[in-house]
Coordinates of C-alpha atoms in Angstrom, one line a residue:
X17 CA -13.1 -50.6 30.7
X18 CA -10.7 -53.5 30.1
X19 CA -8.5 -55.3 32.2
X20 CA -5.0 -56.4 31.1
X21 CA -1.8 -56.3 33.1
X22 CA -0.5 -53.4 34.9
X23 CA 1.3 -50.7 33.4
X24 CA 5.5 -51.3 33.6
X25 CA 7.1 -48.5 35.6
X26 CA 9.6 -46.6 34.0
X27 CA 12.5 -46.6 35.9
X28 CA 14.1 -43.0 35.7
X29 CA 10.5 -41.8 35.2
X30 CA 10.7 -38.7 37.5
X31 CA 13.9 -38.1 36.8
X32 CA 12.7 -38.0 32.6
X33 CA 9.6 -36.0 33.2
X34 CA 11.1 -32.9 35.3
X35 CA 14.4 -32.7 32.7
X36 CA 11.5 -32.9 30.0
X37 CA 9.2 -30.5 32.4
X38 CA 12.8 -28.3 32.0
X39 CA 13.8 -27.9 28.8
X40 CA 10.2 -27.0 28.7
X41 CA 10.5 -23.7 30.2
X42 CA 14.0 -22.9 28.2
X43 CA 12.0 -23.6 25.2
X44 CA 9.6 -21.1 26.3
X45 CA 12.0 -18.2 27.9
X46 CA 13.0 -17.9 23.8
X47 CA 10.5 -19.0 21.6
X48 CA 7.9 -16.1 22.1
X49 CA 10.6 -14.1 21.3
X50 CA 13.2 -15.5 19.1
X51 CA 13.6 -13.2 16.2
X52 CA 14.0 -10.7 19.4
X53 CA 16.1 -12.7 21.0
X54 CA 18.6 -13.4 19.3
X55 CA 18.2 -10.3 18.1
X56 CA 19.6 -9.0 21.1
X57 CA 21.5 -11.9 21.9
X58 CA 24.0 -11.4 19.2
X59 CA 23.7 -7.8 18.0
X60 CA 23.1 -8.4 13.9
X61 CA 20.4 -6.6 12.4
X62 CA 16.9 -8.7 12.4
X63 CA 17.3 -9.8 8.4
X64 CA 19.9 -11.2 9.0
X65 CA 18.8 -13.0 12.1
X66 CA 16.0 -13.7 10.1
X67 CA 17.6 -15.4 7.4
X68 CA 20.2 -17.4 8.7
X69 CA 17.8 -18.8 11.1
X70 CA 15.4 -19.6 7.7
X71 CA 19.0 -21.8 6.3
X72 CA 19.7 -23.5 10.0
X73 CA 16.3 -24.6 10.2
X74 CA 16.7 -26.3 6.8
X75 CA 19.8 -27.6 7.2
X76 CA 18.6 -29.3 10.2
X77 CA 14.9 -30.8 8.2
X78 CA 18.0 -32.8 6.1
X79 CA 19.5 -34.0 8.7
X80 CA 17.2 -35.9 10.8
X81 CA 17.8 -39.0 8.8
X82 CA 21.4 -39.1 10.2
X83 CA 19.6 -38.8 13.6
X84 CA 17.3 -42.4 12.2
X85 CA 20.2 -43.4 12.0
X86 CA 22.6 -42.3 15.0
X87 CA 20.1 -43.4 17.4
X88 CA 19.8 -47.6 15.8
X89 CA 23.2 -46.9 16.9
X90 CA 24.3 -46.2 19.7
X91 CA 20.6 -45.9 21.3
X92 CA 18.4 -43.7 21.6
X93 CA 19.4 -42.7 25.7
X94 CA 22.5 -41.4 24.0
X95 CA 21.7 -39.4 22.0
X96 CA 19.6 -37.6 23.9
X97 CA 22.1 -36.8 25.9
X98 CA 24.4 -35.5 23.3
X99 CA 21.6 -33.5 22.0
X100 CA 21.1 -31.4 25.0
X101 CA 24.8 -31.2 26.0
X102 CA 24.7 -29.6 22.2
X103 CA 22.2 -27.2 22.6
X104 CA 23.4 -25.9 26.5
X105 CA 26.8 -25.4 24.6
X106 CA 25.2 -23.2 21.9
X107 CA 22.8 -21.1 24.2
X108 CA 26.4 -20.6 26.2
X109 CA 27.7 -19.6 23.3
X110 CA 25.1 -17.4 21.3
X111 CA 26.1 -14.4 23.9
X112 CA 29.8 -14.3 22.5
X113 CA 28.7 -14.7 18.4
X114 CA 28.3 -11.6 17.9
X115 CA 29.3 -11.8 14.2
X116 CA 28.1 -13.2 11.3
X117 CA 30.3 -16.6 10.9
X118 CA 30.0 -16.7 14.6
X119 CA 26.2 -16.4 15.0
X120 CA 25.9 -19.4 11.9
X121 CA 28.2 -21.5 13.4
X122 CA 26.2 -21.5 17.0
X123 CA 22.8 -21.4 15.4
X124 CA 23.4 -24.2 13.1
X125 CA 25.1 -26.6 15.5
X126 CA 22.0 -26.0 18.1
X127 CA 19.6 -26.3 14.9
X128 CA 20.8 -29.3 13.5
X129 CA 20.6 -30.5 17.6
X130 CA 16.7 -29.5 18.2
X131 CA 15.4 -30.3 14.8
X132 CA 16.6 -33.4 15.5
X133 CA 15.3 -33.2 19.3
X134 CA 11.8 -34.6 18.3
X135 CA 13.4 -38.1 17.0
X136 CA 15.4 -38.5 19.7
X137 CA 12.6 -38.8 22.4
X138 CA 10.3 -41.1 20.3
X139 CA 12.4 -43.3 20.5
X140 CA 14.0 -42.3 23.8
X141 CA 9.8 -43.5 24.9
X142 CA 10.6 -47.2 22.7
X143 CA 13.5 -47.7 23.8
X144 CA 12.3 -47.4 27.9
X145 CA 8.5 -48.1 28.1
X146 CA 6.4 -51.1 26.8
X147 CA 3.0 -50.7 26.1
X148 CA 0.5 -48.4 27.9
X149 CA 3.3 -46.6 29.6
X150 CA 4.3 -45.4 26.5
X151 CA 0.4 -43.8 25.4
X152 CA 0.8 -42.3 29.4
X153 CA 5.0 -41.2 29.7
X154 CA 3.4 -39.7 25.6
X155 CA 0.5 -37.8 27.6
X156 CA 2.6 -36.9 30.7
X157 CA 5.7 -35.6 28.3
X158 CA 2.8 -32.7 26.1
X159 CA 1.7 -32.1 29.6
X160 CA 4.9 -31.0 31.1
X161 CA 5.8 -28.9 28.0
X162 CA 2.9 -27.0 27.7
X163 CA 3.2 -26.1 30.9
X164 CA 6.9 -25.2 31.0
X165 CA 7.0 -23.9 27.9
X166 CA 4.1 -21.2 29.5
X167 CA 5.6 -20.9 32.6
X168 CA 9.1 -20.6 30.3
X169 CA 7.6 -17.2 28.8
X170 CA 6.7 -16.0 31.9
X171 CA 9.2 -15.9 33.8
X172 CA 11.3 -13.9 30.4
X173 CA 8.3 -11.6 30.6
X174 CA 9.9 -11.0 34.1
X175 CA 13.5 -11.4 33.8
X176 CA 13.0 -8.1 31.1
X177 CA 11.2 -6.4 33.5
X178 CA 14.4 -6.0 35.7
X179 CA 16.6 -6.2 33.3
X180 CA 15.6 -4.9 30.1
X181 CA 16.5 -6.3 27.2
X182 CA 20.6 -7.5 28.6
X183 CA 17.7 -10.3 30.3
X184 CA 18.4 -12.4 26.5
X185 CA 21.8 -12.4 27.3
X186 CA 20.4 -13.9 30.7
X187 CA 18.1 -16.2 29.5
X188 CA 20.6 -17.4 26.9
X189 CA 22.2 -18.8 30.4
X190 CA 18.9 -19.7 31.9
X191 CA 18.4 -21.5 29.3
X192 CA 22.4 -23.7 28.8
X193 CA 21.5 -24.4 32.6
X194 CA 18.0 -26.0 31.6
X195 CA 19.2 -27.6 29.1
X196 CA 22.3 -29.9 30.8
X197 CA 20.5 -29.7 34.3
X198 CA 17.5 -31.9 31.7
X199 CA 20.7 -34.1 30.1
X200 CA 21.9 -34.7 33.6
X201 CA 18.4 -35.9 34.8
X202 CA 17.4 -38.0 32.2
X203 CA 20.3 -39.7 31.8
X204 CA 19.3 -41.9 35.1
X205 CA 16.6 -43.4 32.6
X206 CA 16.9 -47.1 32.1
X207 CA 16.5 -48.3 28.7
X208 CA 14.5 -51.2 28.6
X209 CA 15.0 -54.2 25.5
X210 CA 12.7 -56.1 24.1
X211 CA 12.3 -58.1 20.5
X212 CA 9.6 -56.2 18.5
X213 CA 7.9 -57.0 15.2
X214 CA 9.9 -57.4 12.1
X215 CA 12.5 -58.9 14.2
X216 CA 13.0 -62.5 13.8
X217 CA 15.4 -65.3 13.6
X218 CA 18.4 -65.2 15.9
X219 CA 19.3 -62.6 18.5
X220 CA 22.8 -61.9 16.8
X221 CA 20.1 -61.2 13.7
X222 CA 17.9 -58.9 15.5
X223 CA 20.4 -56.5 16.7
X224 CA 21.8 -55.5 12.9
X225 CA 18.9 -53.9 10.6
X226 CA 18.7 -55.7 7.7
X227 CA 18.3 -52.8 5.2
X228 CA 18.8 -49.0 7.1
X229 CA 16.1 -46.9 5.4
X230 CA 15.3 -49.1 2.1
X231 CA 13.3 -51.7 4.9
X232 CA 11.0 -48.5 5.4
X233 CA 10.4 -47.5 2.3
X234 CA 9.2 -50.9 1.9
X235 CA 6.5 -51.3 4.6
X236 CA 3.9 -50.1 3.4
X237 CA 1.7 -50.0 6.5
X238 CA 4.3 -47.6 7.4
X239 CA 4.5 -45.1 4.9
X240 CA 0.5 -45.0 5.0
X241 CA 0.2 -44.2 9.6
X242 CA 2.8 -41.6 7.9
X243 CA 0.9 -40.2 5.3
X244 CA -2.3 -40.2 7.9
X245 CA 0.0 -38.5 10.0
X246 CA 1.2 -35.8 7.9
X247 CA -2.5 -34.9 7.0
X248 CA -3.2 -34.5 11.4
X249 CA 0.1 -32.7 11.0
X250 CA -1.7 -29.7 9.3
X251 CA -4.1 -28.9 11.5
X252 CA -1.9 -29.2 14.7
X253 CA 0.0 -25.4 11.4
X254 CA -3.5 -24.6 12.5
X255 CA -3.9 -22.7 15.4
X256 CA -0.2 -21.4 14.8
X257 CA -0.1 -20.5 11.8
X258 CA -4.2 -20.3 10.3
X259 CA -5.9 -18.5 13.8
X260 CA -4.4 -15.6 14.1
X261 CA -4.8 -14.9 10.0
X262 CA -8.2 -16.2 9.9
X263 CA -9.1 -13.7 12.8
X264 CA -7.5 -11.0 12.0
X265 CA -8.6 -10.6 7.9
X266 CA -11.6 -12.6 7.9
X267 CA -13.9 -12.7 11.5
X268 CA -12.2 -9.2 12.1
X269 CA -12.3 -9.5 15.1
X270 CA -9.1 -7.6 17.8
X271 CA -6.0 -9.6 18.2
X272 CA -6.3 -10.4 21.5
X273 CA -8.9 -13.2 20.5
X274 CA -5.8 -15.0 18.9
X275 CA -3.9 -14.6 22.5
X276 CA -6.7 -16.2 24.6
X277 CA -7.4 -18.8 21.9
X278 CA -4.3 -19.3 22.6
X279 CA -4.3 -19.2 26.2
X280 CA -7.4 -21.9 26.9
X281 CA -5.0 -24.2 24.1
X282 CA -1.8 -23.9 26.9
X283 CA -4.0 -24.3 30.0
X284 CA -5.9 -27.3 29.1
X285 CA -2.9 -29.2 27.0
X286 CA -1.3 -28.1 30.8
X287 CA -4.2 -28.9 33.1
X288 CA -6.1 -32.3 31.4
X289 CA -4.2 -33.8 29.0
X290 CA -2.7 -36.4 31.0
X291 CA -6.6 -36.9 32.0
X292 CA -8.1 -37.5 29.3
X293 CA -4.9 -39.8 27.6
X294 CA -5.3 -41.8 30.7
X295 CA -9.5 -42.1 30.9
X296 CA -9.2 -43.5 26.5
X297 CA -5.7 -46.0 27.9
X298 CA -8.3 -47.3 30.3
X299 CA -11.1 -47.1 27.1
X300 CA -9.2 -50.4 26.2
X301 CA -10.0 -48.3 22.7
X302 CA -7.4 -49.5 19.9
X303 CA -4.8 -46.4 19.0
X304 CA -5.6 -47.0 16.0
X305 CA -9.6 -46.4 16.7
X306 CA -8.3 -43.4 19.3
X307 CA -6.0 -41.2 16.7
X308 CA -9.0 -41.8 14.4
X309 CA -10.7 -40.0 17.3
X310 CA -8.2 -37.7 17.9
X311 CA -9.5 -36.3 13.9
X312 CA -12.1 -36.7 14.3
X313 CA -12.4 -33.7 16.4
X314 CA -10.3 -32.0 14.8
X315 CA -13.0 -31.9 12.3
X316 CA -15.6 -30.9 14.2
X317 CA -13.5 -27.7 15.0
X318 CA -12.6 -26.9 11.3
X319 CA -16.2 -27.4 10.1
X320 CA -17.4 -24.6 13.6
X321 CA -14.6 -22.4 11.9
X322 CA -16.6 -22.6 8.7
X323 CA -19.9 -21.6 10.2
X324 CA -18.7 -18.7 12.4
X325 CA -17.2 -17.6 8.8
X326 CA -19.9 -18.0 7.3
X327 CA -22.7 -16.6 10.1
X328 CA -20.2 -14.0 11.8
X329 CA -21.7 -12.8 15.1
X330 CA -21.0 -10.2 17.4
X331 CA -18.3 -9.6 18.6
X332 CA -19.4 -11.3 22.0
X333 CA -21.1 -14.9 20.7
X334 CA -17.7 -14.9 18.5
X335 CA -15.7 -15.2 21.5
X336 CA -17.9 -17.0 22.9
X337 CA -18.2 -19.6 19.5
X338 CA -13.6 -19.5 19.3
X339 CA -13.1 -20.9 22.9
X340 CA -15.3 -23.0 21.6
X341 CA -14.0 -24.5 19.1
X342 CA -10.6 -24.6 20.8
X343 CA -11.4 -26.7 23.5
X344 CA -12.8 -29.4 20.9
X345 CA -9.7 -28.8 18.8
X346 CA -7.7 -28.8 21.9
X347 CA -9.7 -31.6 22.5
X348 CA -9.0 -32.8 19.7
X349 CA -5.3 -32.7 20.2
X350 CA -5.0 -34.7 23.5
X351 CA -7.1 -38.0 22.6
X352 CA -4.5 -37.7 19.3
X353 CA -1.2 -36.7 20.6
X354 CA -0.5 -40.0 23.7
X355 CA -2.0 -42.6 20.9
X356 CA -0.9 -41.3 17.7
X357 CA 2.6 -40.8 19.2
X358 CA 2.4 -44.1 20.9
X359 CA 1.3 -46.3 17.3
X360 CA 3.9 -44.7 15.3
X361 CA 6.7 -46.2 18.1
X362 CA 5.2 -49.1 19.0
X363 CA 5.0 -49.6 14.8
X364 CA 8.5 -49.5 14.5
X365 CA 10.8 -53.2 15.0
X366 CA 13.1 -51.7 17.7
X367 CA 16.4 -52.8 15.2
X368 CA 15.8 -50.1 12.8
X369 CA 13.4 -47.9 15.2
X370 CA 15.5 -44.5 15.2
X371 CA 15.2 -44.7 10.9
X372 CA 11.1 -45.6 11.3
X373 CA 10.7 -42.8 13.0
X374 CA 12.8 -39.9 11.5
X375 CA 10.5 -41.1 8.5
X376 CA 7.8 -39.9 10.8
X377 CA 8.9 -37.1 11.9
X378 CA 8.6 -35.5 8.6
X379 CA 5.8 -36.0 8.6
X380 CA 5.4 -33.3 11.1
X381 CA 7.8 -30.7 9.9
X382 CA 7.0 -30.9 6.1
X383 CA 3.4 -29.9 7.9
X384 CA 5.2 -27.3 9.6
X385 CA 7.4 -26.7 6.1
X386 CA 4.2 -26.3 3.7
X387 CA 1.5 -24.4 6.7
X388 CA 2.2 -21.1 5.8
X389 CA 1.9 -20.8 2.2
X390 CA -0.9 -23.5 2.1
X391 CA -3.1 -21.4 4.5
X392 CA -2.3 -17.7 3.0
X393 CA -3.4 -19.3 -0.8
X394 CA -6.6 -20.8 0.3
X395 CA -7.7 -17.4 2.4
X396 CA -6.5 -15.4 -0.4
X397 CA -9.2 -16.9 -1.8
X398 CA -11.7 -17.4 0.6
X399 CA -11.7 -17.3 4.8
X400 CA -13.8 -20.3 5.0
X401 CA -11.6 -22.2 2.3
X402 CA -8.5 -23.1 3.9
X403 CA -10.9 -25.2 7.0
X404 CA -12.8 -26.8 4.6
X405 CA -9.5 -28.5 3.4
X406 CA -8.1 -28.9 6.8
X407 CA -11.4 -30.8 7.5
X408 CA -11.5 -33.3 4.7
X409 CA -7.5 -33.5 5.8
X410 CA -8.7 -34.9 9.0
X411 CA -11.2 -36.9 7.6
X412 CA -9.3 -38.4 5.0
X413 CA -6.8 -39.1 8.0
X414 CA -9.8 -40.9 10.5
X415 CA -10.3 -43.2 7.2
X416 CA -6.9 -44.1 6.6
X417 CA -5.9 -45.4 9.9
X418 CA -9.7 -47.4 10.7
X419 CA -8.0 -48.5 7.8
X420 CA -4.9 -49.0 8.2
X421 CA -5.7 -51.1 12.0
X422 CA -5.1 -54.2 10.1
X423 CA -2.1 -54.2 8.3
X424 CA -0.4 -52.8 11.1
X425 CA 1.2 -55.0 13.9
X426 CA -0.8 -56.1 16.9
X427 CA 1.4 -54.7 19.6
X428 CA 1.3 -51.3 17.6
X429 CA -2.5 -51.2 17.8
X430 CA -3.6 -52.3 20.6
X431 CA -1.6 -50.9 24.4
X432 CA -2.9 -53.6 25.9
X433 CA -2.9 -56.5 24.1
X434 CA -6.6 -58.7 24.5
X435 CA -6.0 -61.5 26.9
X436 CA -6.2 -65.0 24.0
X437 CA -9.8 -67.0 24.4
X438 CA -8.2 -70.1 25.1
X439 CA -10.5 -73.3 23.4
X440 CA -11.7 -76.2 24.6
X441 CA -9.2 -79.0 24.7
X442 CA -10.1 -82.8 24.5
X443 CA -10.2 -83.6 28.1
X444 CA -12.0 -81.2 28.5
X445 CA -15.3 -82.5 26.2
X446 CA -17.1 -85.2 27.6
X447 CA -16.7 -88.9 26.0
X448 CA -19.9 -90.0 24.5
X449 CA -22.2 -92.8 26.1
X450 CA -21.3 -96.0 25.8
X451 CA -24.1 -97.9 23.2

């Protein structure tokens, strides 16, 4: 284990994590039932709800660069509080939005906040934490998000069992309360200032980004990091998009296998995510190499799917093999996510961190948008083909991360900077003996 400085505790860290957990419960109360949820809350048809959600979701992607600019101008903490307030207001208004124009307006405002939130939250981590504390927060937040969403799904199931479809209205108001409470908790977090890489010169010049998004587009190592993350992000989309289709159409397995896969993934993320991230961080591994290891574990899981799809054993053997593959996949996710997230935050200059992370988050959004058509097209040709594509993508991401290592700032690559080895001074060098 590499010894270094003890990680700084974040001022208000418990409040931040509690806020994340509460808001994740709210998200879990409507995400699994999104179309049904909005149909019952507004009274509009499923078709109309689907069209509105798709249109507003695309509009939300378009404003992500603006969210990055807002973070750089006003700070991530203020932007985070604003987004929590907008989301709280949006869910409070959903039960009142019975007409199409009203629903579209509320859905648009809420979608803008939802899509911008990952950019702002990642920027907030960079604003309130430094060094290995960033990795720790990344892991803790991901674990709480998984646990909260699982708890939210259980809560809404109980609400619906008690009040029937009227429970969707109560769920909307519960979401509003959850987001408002999360905002109040996050308001207790205190930012820290640091001189990030690329901020040379006087203090006054450090506060003024020289070129906005032009600076991001000129940073080739960061763009390479973003491209590598896009390849890995396709693998993240596999669990929700490809797994269910593959199980039902190629393996001809029951839908319960999909539920089992999701349950194992969620339980592991919530239960051992922080532990694995802590072990990786304390090993002293460079963030680039930890993220690359996560991508390699993804590739191993995808190769396992190819083998499973070729052998096609009986139902019991398929269940065991599939769950083993999901375990490998989840461990890869838990190794990659904290290191990859902290790597992107730390590679971004502080003065333009919001713009950098908005660009980085587009890799996730683009992968999520392309995954359904890409996976279904490949699956129609051969059930193993999408897994082969994902294997190549994951291996490419791992290779790119290791190649980028020497081009990224040292404070981004190392969670804890290694202590410099001091050269011997002339005073310590023995004088030559007199002749």
